Amino acid sequence: MSSILSDTAPRFLADYRPADFTINTVNLTIHLDDTCSQVVSELTIERKGDVQQALQLNGEHLTLVSLVLDNQALSKDQYQINETLLIIPASSLPDRSHFTLIITTEINPQENTALEGLFKSGDAFCTQCEAEGFRRISYYLDRPDVMATFTTKVIADKNLYPYLLSNGNKVASGELSDNKHFVTWHDPFPKPCYLFALVAGNFDLLEDNFTTASGREVALEIFVDEGNLAKAEHAMTSLQKSMAWDEETFGLEYDLDIYMIVAVDFFNMGAMENKGLNVFNSKYVLADSHCATDSDYFNIEAVIAHEYFHNWTGNRVTCRDWFQLSLKEGLTVFRDQQFSAQMHSSAVTRIQNVRVLRSQQFAEDAGPMAHPIRPEKVLEMNNFYTLTVYEKGSEVIRMLHTLIGVDKFRQGMDLYFSRFDGMAVTCDDFINAMSDASGKDLAQFKLWYSQSGTPVIKAQEMFDSQTNIYTLTLLQQSPITKNQQNPQALHIPIKVELISDNNNEASQSELLELTQTEQSWQFSGFTSKPTLAMLADFSAPVKLIFDQNNTSLLTIMQQADNSFCRWDAGQKLLMSYLHQLTFDIDYTIPNELINAINDMLNSGGDRAFIAEQLSLPSFDEAASLMVDIDPIALTNAITTLATFIARGTQQQLLVSYKACQHEDLKDNAVANRALKNVCLSYLSLLPEYQYLVTQQYQQATNNDDILKENMTDSLAALTCSSKNNLDDLNEQLEHFENKWQQTTLVMDKWFALNASVVSEDVFTQLANLLEHPQFSLKNPNRARSLIGAFAMNNPKYFHCPTGRGYQFLADQIAKLNEINPQVASRLITPLIQFKSFAPAHQKLMKAELVKLQALTNLSNDLKEKLDAALND
Ligand code: B3K
Ligand code: ZN
């Protein structure tokens, strides 16, 4: 169990104190064994506080073998040990400021299903130490402001584990008795223990290199399971692109002689930026066109970039304490989003970022776990690797970038690194560097770090036809909650575009800085009322209340300069119809929508952008803009609107579908597929076009010419079959399973498809799949692909009025609580957000949460969320 033994008291940012001791060097010798690995840790410790202080080292699930202090074994009466700490009282410590402690412990990697600390992923050993996993390897000052240089000797069987890896550079290796061997690694950069990593296994190795701007030769090595070498090529290219981008954009070079990435199948999250030795979920490494979709390719590049960028924003400059997590995560997400935007269409990348924010982060910020991007109170740190810290954190950095401009932002980054390289610092340190470099007063801007909730902006406009003055008034309000009684006005950059009604007058674009609760701006230069396009590029993570009629929305869709505004106006129009339909499913949708969609399809613009324009707001995106949601009414509204569009634009949809299918333009293949598959998703709603789904599935999955097979198209066809429960569905699922049963990552997609079938049968299907020979709750990807996919992608049955969907999720969470609390805690998200749903659903969801709260052995991970949800 991960956390049931840990402290049950929350920690507070306000209580931060520097440590009484620090550790300068760590010498680890690790003898690997499945059930009893031995860790010998030699620490040079320096006292920082006064001599009265005891040395308290964190440790969990460890068996202590011996303790030697400055060459003297400590006897049992010289220290205390409990389930989370090793305490050496001041009376057992020397008066000297420096001393050495050698700790020998034993651990059981095989039994470690929480996948924190040292664990087995298949046949390989690997580690995950962020946030507080190192304490499951050895007793240590497990906090990010304790930075030491690590030397690590790994010892293991030489046939089973030919590769023995750790951080830094390899400094020694050799043979030992009993068919064992060892490798010693030294990392010259002082680091917190959360960046420690060790991997041992038998892998295939893809090698390449990179020469940095200053001429350093860096060996690049990607380790994958045997047989998967060809699938690592895309990850390698992505790494090289990321390295070049960080040099060009921020002047940041890599600093060791080697950069290693290991792909493993058992991993709680996407990847981990350990110094010189990234460990990755294989989902974010392995790809070829047969087994990976276009979005898999995109995500792999983004995650590789993200972990690489951490080498500076996270590793060279790290966090003082975990409350500062957004210092490294918000900034690094911003950096990876900028990178992706440059590698691909910046408009489409931005739209996709905003979709994630609106559909998931807004819900988190409105739910019981709402927290500022710099949280103030934490029980289980792993619960704070959230969309708020990451995605809203990135939006906060983006606002700063907007407010001070690209050049000053770069100067701020340079100043930040020159001040803090090699240190553990705070979010305030970062903002102060930005403020000093740009000369901009960011005092009010800092409130973004301490206030939670999505601010609401109300816009009011007035045009005085006597004076031809256009006045825009903006009002802001951040949510009032139990933990936030008196939110202050934030400093919010609002980019606006005023579109003139008159061909002779230029449109105007402005960056407005909203700093007060209510503020007005005046514009001249128009002879009639212009149309306002708000929040260009989505310049701030806010909800906007601004009643615009359909004519204005259509004007923005057609005429705004800013591509985000054009897309957003379309989404608002669609959203207004969804709203009407949830109240009255017989509402007559105006035909102007059909014309607008035909115009989009005919526009001849970027097909990936058109695909985004055509995609309806998802269930979650729509839900985040509603209150008292009747989830069944909302799913019906979405289907009704989609069917109306499909009926009205079928001819044009078919023309576009065929055009994308036939124009095999290599450069635009991804965009072609995006548009083609949106068209297919509409057409598949109409019985007369469902043959296209069968056809596409066949061509993409079962083609005589294997080069024509394509996972994006195959999965798109299957998704249509599963969403509409088409006749061929079962046959296709069976065929797909037979074809891909050896390929783990594709089988994850198969499980997810099964969980997304929109039919009452899904419950029987879910029960069967839990018993499938390839299903295991111990593998996080598998658990997420069945349970997570059901809860996230199948709103109609997850929210089934009988409560069966909620019960299914809660039952699996109860099992996962024992196996892997981190995964359990992630999957509970849709249940704790019950407040946005109609009372009947709330009641059913709450009943499941109450049952979970009564579990014996409830992990801290779940406890924190359940308490927040039920005591709110
Ligand atoms: N820093 C890691 C996340 C660690 C999560 C710990 N529960 C990956 C990343 O953000 O790059
Ligand atoms: Zn990160």
mmCIF file with all atom_site columns, N, CA, C and O in Angstrom, residues 259-281:
data_model
loop_
_atom_site.group_PDB
_atom_site.id
_atom_site.type_symbol
_atom_site.label_atom_id
_atom_site.label_alt_id
_atom_site.label_comp_id
_atom_site.label_asym_id
_atom_site.label_entity_id
_atom_site.label_seq_id
_atom_site.pdbx_PDB_ins_code
_atom_site.Cartn_x
_atom_site.Cartn_y
_atom_site.Cartn_z
_atom_site.occupancy
_atom_site.B_iso_or_equiv
_atom_site.pdbx_formal_charge
_atom_site.auth_seq_id
_atom_site.auth_comp_id
_atom_site.auth_asym_id
_atom_site.auth_atom_id
_atom_site.pdbx_PDB_model_num
ATOM 1  N N  . TYR A 1 259 ? 22.232 11.187 -22.856 1.00 0.00 ? 259 TYR A N  1
ATOM 2  C CA . TYR A 1 259 ? 20.805 11.383 -22.507 1.00 0.00 ? 259 TYR A CA 1
ATOM 3  C C  . TYR A 1 259 ? 20.108 10.077 -22.826 1.00 0.00 ? 259 TYR A C  1
ATOM 4  O O  . TYR A 1 259 ? 20.112 9.614  -23.961 1.00 0.00 ? 259 TYR A O  1
ATOM 5  N N  . MET A 1 260 ? 19.542 9.462  -21.788 1.00 0.00 ? 260 MET A N  1
ATOM 6  C CA . MET A 1 260 ? 18.910 8.155  -21.975 1.00 0.00 ? 260 MET A CA 1
ATOM 7  C C  . MET A 1 260 ? 17.413 8.239  -21.705 1.00 0.00 ? 260 MET A C  1
ATOM 8  O O  . MET A 1 260 ? 16.971 8.964  -20.809 1.00 0.00 ? 260 MET A O  1
ATOM 9  N N  . ILE A 1 261 ? 16.683 7.456  -22.482 1.00 0.00 ? 261 ILE A N  1
ATOM 10 C CA . ILE A 1 261 ? 15.233 7.326  -22.278 1.00 0.00 ? 261 ILE A CA 1
ATOM 11 C C  . ILE A 1 261 ? 14.922 5.836  -22.233 1.00 0.00 ? 261 ILE A C  1
ATOM 12 O O  . ILE A 1 261 ? 15.376 5.090  -23.109 1.00 0.00 ? 261 ILE A O  1
ATOM 13 N N  . VAL A 1 262 ? 14.185 5.403  -21.223 1.00 0.00 ? 262 VAL A N  1
ATOM 14 C CA . VAL A 1 262 ? 13.781 3.996  -21.165 1.00 0.00 ? 262 VAL A CA 1
ATOM 15 C C  . VAL A 1 262 ? 12.261 3.933  -21.217 1.00 0.00 ? 262 VAL A C  1
ATOM 16 O O  . VAL A 1 262 ? 11.579 4.648  -20.486 1.00 0.00 ? 262 VAL A O  1
ATOM 17 N N  . ALA A 1 263 ? 11.736 3.067  -22.089 1.00 0.00 ? 263 ALA A N  1
ATOM 18 C CA . ALA A 1 263 ? 10.277 2.913  -22.211 1.00 0.00 ? 263 ALA A CA 1
ATOM 19 C C  . ALA A 1 263 ? 9.836  1.683  -21.429 1.00 0.00 ? 263 ALA A C  1
ATOM 20 O O  . ALA A 1 263 ? 10.348 0.592  -21.655 1.00 0.00 ? 263 ALA A O  1
ATOM 21 N N  . VAL A 1 264 ? 8.892  1.875  -20.510 1.00 0.00 ? 264 VAL A N  1
ATOM 22 C CA . VAL A 1 264 ? 8.390  0.734  -19.728 1.00 0.00 ? 264 VAL A CA 1
ATOM 23 C C  . VAL A 1 264 ? 6.861  0.671  -19.820 1.00 0.00 ? 264 VAL A C  1
ATOM 24 O O  . VAL A 1 264 ? 6.199  1.686  -20.057 1.00 0.00 ? 264 VAL A O  1
ATOM 25 N N  . ASP A 1 265 ? 6.321  -0.524 -19.626 1.00 0.00 ? 265 ASP A N  1
ATOM 26 C CA . ASP A 1 265 ? 4.869  -0.697 -19.771 1.00 0.00 ? 265 ASP A CA 1
ATOM 27 C C  . ASP A 1 265 ? 4.088  -0.396 -18.499 1.00 0.00 ? 265 ASP A C  1
ATOM 28 O O  . ASP A 1 265 ? 2.895  -0.112 -18.561 1.00 0.00 ? 265 ASP A O  1
ATOM 29 N N  . PHE A 1 266 ? 4.751  -0.504 -17.354 1.00 0.00 ? 266 PHE A N  1
ATOM 30 C CA . PHE A 1 266 ? 4.047  -0.240 -16.091 1.00 0.00 ? 266 PHE A CA 1
ATOM 31 C C  . PHE A 1 266 ? 4.484  1.114  -15.557 1.00 0.00 ? 266 PHE A C  1
ATOM 32 O O  . PHE A 1 266 ? 5.602  1.253  -15.032 1.00 0.00 ? 266 PHE A O  1
ATOM 33 N N  . PHE A 1 267 ? 3.615  2.106  -15.673 1.00 0.00 ? 267 PHE A N  1
ATOM 34 C CA . PHE A 1 267 ? 4.024  3.441  -15.230 1.00 0.00 ? 267 PHE A CA 1
ATOM 35 C C  . PHE A 1 267 ? 2.783  4.233  -14.856 1.00 0.00 ? 267 PHE A C  1
ATOM 36 O O  . PHE A 1 267 ? 1.783  4.219  -15.563 1.00 0.00 ? 267 PHE A O  1
ATOM 37 N N  . ASN A 1 268 ? 2.861  4.947  -13.739 1.00 0.00 ? 268 ASN A N  1
ATOM 38 C CA . ASN A 1 268 ? 1.670  5.652  -13.252 1.00 0.00 ? 268 ASN A CA 1
ATOM 39 C C  . ASN A 1 268 ? 1.283  6.852  -14.096 1.00 0.00 ? 268 ASN A C  1
ATOM 40 O O  . ASN A 1 268 ? 0.152  7.276  -14.099 1.00 0.00 ? 268 ASN A O  1
ATOM 41 N N  . MET A 1 269 ? 2.284  7.469  -14.753 1.00 0.00 ? 269 MET A N  1
ATOM 42 C CA . MET A 1 269 ? 1.920  8.659  -15.525 1.00 0.00 ? 269 MET A CA 1
ATOM 43 C C  . MET A 1 269 ? 2.573  8.600  -16.893 1.00 0.00 ? 269 MET A C  1
ATOM 44 O O  . MET A 1 269 ? 2.869  7.525  -17.383 1.00 0.00 ? 269 MET A O  1
ATOM 45 N N  . GLY A 1 270 ? 2.800  9.777  -17.497 1.00 0.00 ? 270 GLY A N  1
ATOM 46 C CA . GLY A 1 270 ? 3.339  9.795  -18.861 1.00 0.00 ? 270 GLY A CA 1
ATOM 47 C C  . GLY A 1 270 ? 4.825  9.505  -18.916 1.00 0.00 ? 270 GLY A C  1
ATOM 48 O O  . GLY A 1 270 ? 5.278  8.641  -19.656 1.00 0.00 ? 270 GLY A O  1
ATOM 49 N N  . ALA A 1 271 ? 5.590  10.232 -18.117 1.00 0.00 ? 271 ALA A N  1
ATOM 50 C CA . ALA A 1 271 ? 7.037  10.099 -18.184 1.00 0.00 ? 271 ALA A CA 1
ATOM 51 C C  . ALA A 1 271 ? 7.657  10.841 -17.016 1.00 0.00 ? 271 ALA A C  1
ATOM 52 O O  . ALA A 1 271 ? 6.960  11.555 -16.294 1.00 0.00 ? 271 ALA A O  1
ATOM 53 N N  . MET A 1 272 ? 8.966  10.668 -16.834 1.00 0.00 ? 272 MET A N  1
ATOM 54 C CA . MET A 1 272 ? 9.633  11.303 -15.705 1.00 0.00 ? 272 MET A CA 1
ATOM 55 C C  . MET A 1 272 ? 11.014 11.797 -16.119 1.00 0.00 ? 272 MET A C  1
ATOM 56 O O  . MET A 1 272 ? 11.798 11.058 -16.713 1.00 0.00 ? 272 MET A O  1
ATOM 57 N N  . GLU A 1 273 ? 11.302 13.035 -15.723 1.00 0.00 ? 273 GLU A N  1
ATOM 58 C CA . GLU A 1 273 ? 12.475 13.755 -16.227 1.00 0.00 ? 273 GLU A CA 1
ATOM 59 C C  . GLU A 1 273 ? 13.766 13.500 -15.459 1.00 0.00 ? 273 GLU A C  1
ATOM 60 O O  . GLU A 1 273 ? 14.649 14.365 -15.453 1.00 0.00 ? 273 GLU A O  1
ATOM 61 N N  . ASN A 1 274 ? 13.935 12.345 -14.806 1.00 0.00 ? 274 ASN A N  1
ATOM 62 C CA . ASN A 1 274 ? 15.161 12.069 -14.035 1.00 0.00 ? 274 ASN A CA 1
ATOM 63 C C  . ASN A 1 274 ? 16.408 12.529 -14.794 1.00 0.00 ? 274 ASN A C  1
ATOM 64 O O  . ASN A 1 274 ? 16.532 12.296 -15.984 1.00 0.00 ? 274 ASN A O  1
ATOM 65 N N  . LYS A 1 275 ? 17.333 13.117 -14.062 1.00 0.00 ? 275 LYS A N  1
ATOM 66 C CA . LYS A 1 275 ? 18.513 13.701 -14.707 1.00 0.00 ? 275 LYS A CA 1
ATOM 67 C C  . LYS A 1 275 ? 19.263 12.674 -15.570 1.00 0.00 ? 275 LYS A C  1
ATOM 68 O O  . LYS A 1 275 ? 19.763 11.661 -15.068 1.00 0.00 ? 275 LYS A O  1
ATOM 69 N N  . GLY A 1 276 ? 19.327 12.929 -16.863 1.00 0.00 ? 276 GLY A N  1
ATOM 70 C CA . GLY A 1 276 ? 20.092 12.078 -17.768 1.00 0.00 ? 276 GLY A CA 1
ATOM 71 C C  . GLY A 1 276 ? 19.466 10.726 -18.053 1.00 0.00 ? 276 GLY A C  1
ATOM 72 O O  . GLY A 1 276 ? 19.942 9.992  -18.923 1.00 0.00 ? 276 GLY A O  1
ATOM 73 N N  . LEU A 1 277 ? 18.419 10.371 -17.327 1.00 0.00 ? 277 LEU A N  1
ATOM 74 C CA . LEU A 1 277 ? 17.790 9.050  -17.500 1.00 0.00 ? 277 LEU A CA 1
ATOM 75 C C  . LEU A 1 277 ? 16.272 9.181  -17.338 1.00 0.00 ? 277 LEU A C  1
ATOM 76 O O  . LEU A 1 277 ? 15.719 8.934  -16.279 1.00 0.00 ? 277 LEU A O  1
ATOM 77 N N  . ASN A 1 278 ? 15.632 9.598  -18.406 1.00 0.00 ? 278 ASN A N  1
ATOM 78 C CA . ASN A 1 278 ? 14.163 9.693  -18.372 1.00 0.00 ? 278 ASN A CA 1
ATOM 79 C C  . ASN A 1 278 ? 13.550 8.304  -18.385 1.00 0.00 ? 278 ASN A C  1
ATOM 80 O O  . ASN A 1 278 ? 14.005 7.441  -19.131 1.00 0.00 ? 278 ASN A O  1
ATOM 81 N N  . VAL A 1 279 ? 12.539 8.105  -17.569 1.00 0.00 ? 279 VAL A N  1
ATOM 82 C CA . VAL A 1 279 ? 11.759 6.874  -17.683 1.00 0.00 ? 279 VAL A CA 1
ATOM 83 C C  . VAL A 1 279 ? 10.406 7.259  -18.272 1.00 0.00 ? 279 VAL A C  1
ATOM 84 O O  . VAL A 1 279 ? 9.784  8.229  -17.830 1.00 0.00 ? 279 VAL A O  1
ATOM 85 N N  . PHE A 1 280 ? 9.999  6.529  -19.291 1.00 0.00 ? 280 PHE A N  1
ATOM 86 C CA . PHE A 1 280 ? 8.771  6.860  -20.019 1.00 0.00 ? 280 PHE A CA 1
ATOM 87 C C  . PHE A 1 280 ? 7.781  5.712  -19.995 1.00 0.00 ? 280 PHE A C  1
ATOM 88 O O  . PHE A 1 280 ? 8.163  4.549  -20.129 1.00 0.00 ? 280 PHE A O  1
ATOM 89 N N  . ASN A 1 281 ? 6.516  6.052  -19.889 1.00 0.00 ? 281 ASN A N  1
ATOM 90 C CA . ASN A 1 281 ? 5.446  5.129  -20.221 1.00 0.00 ? 281 ASN A CA 1
ATOM 91 C C  . ASN A 1 281 ? 5.636  4.794  -21.707 1.00 0.00 ? 281 ASN A C  1
ATOM 92 O O  . ASN A 1 281 ? 5.766  5.710  -22.535 1.00 0.00 ? 281 ASN A O  1
#
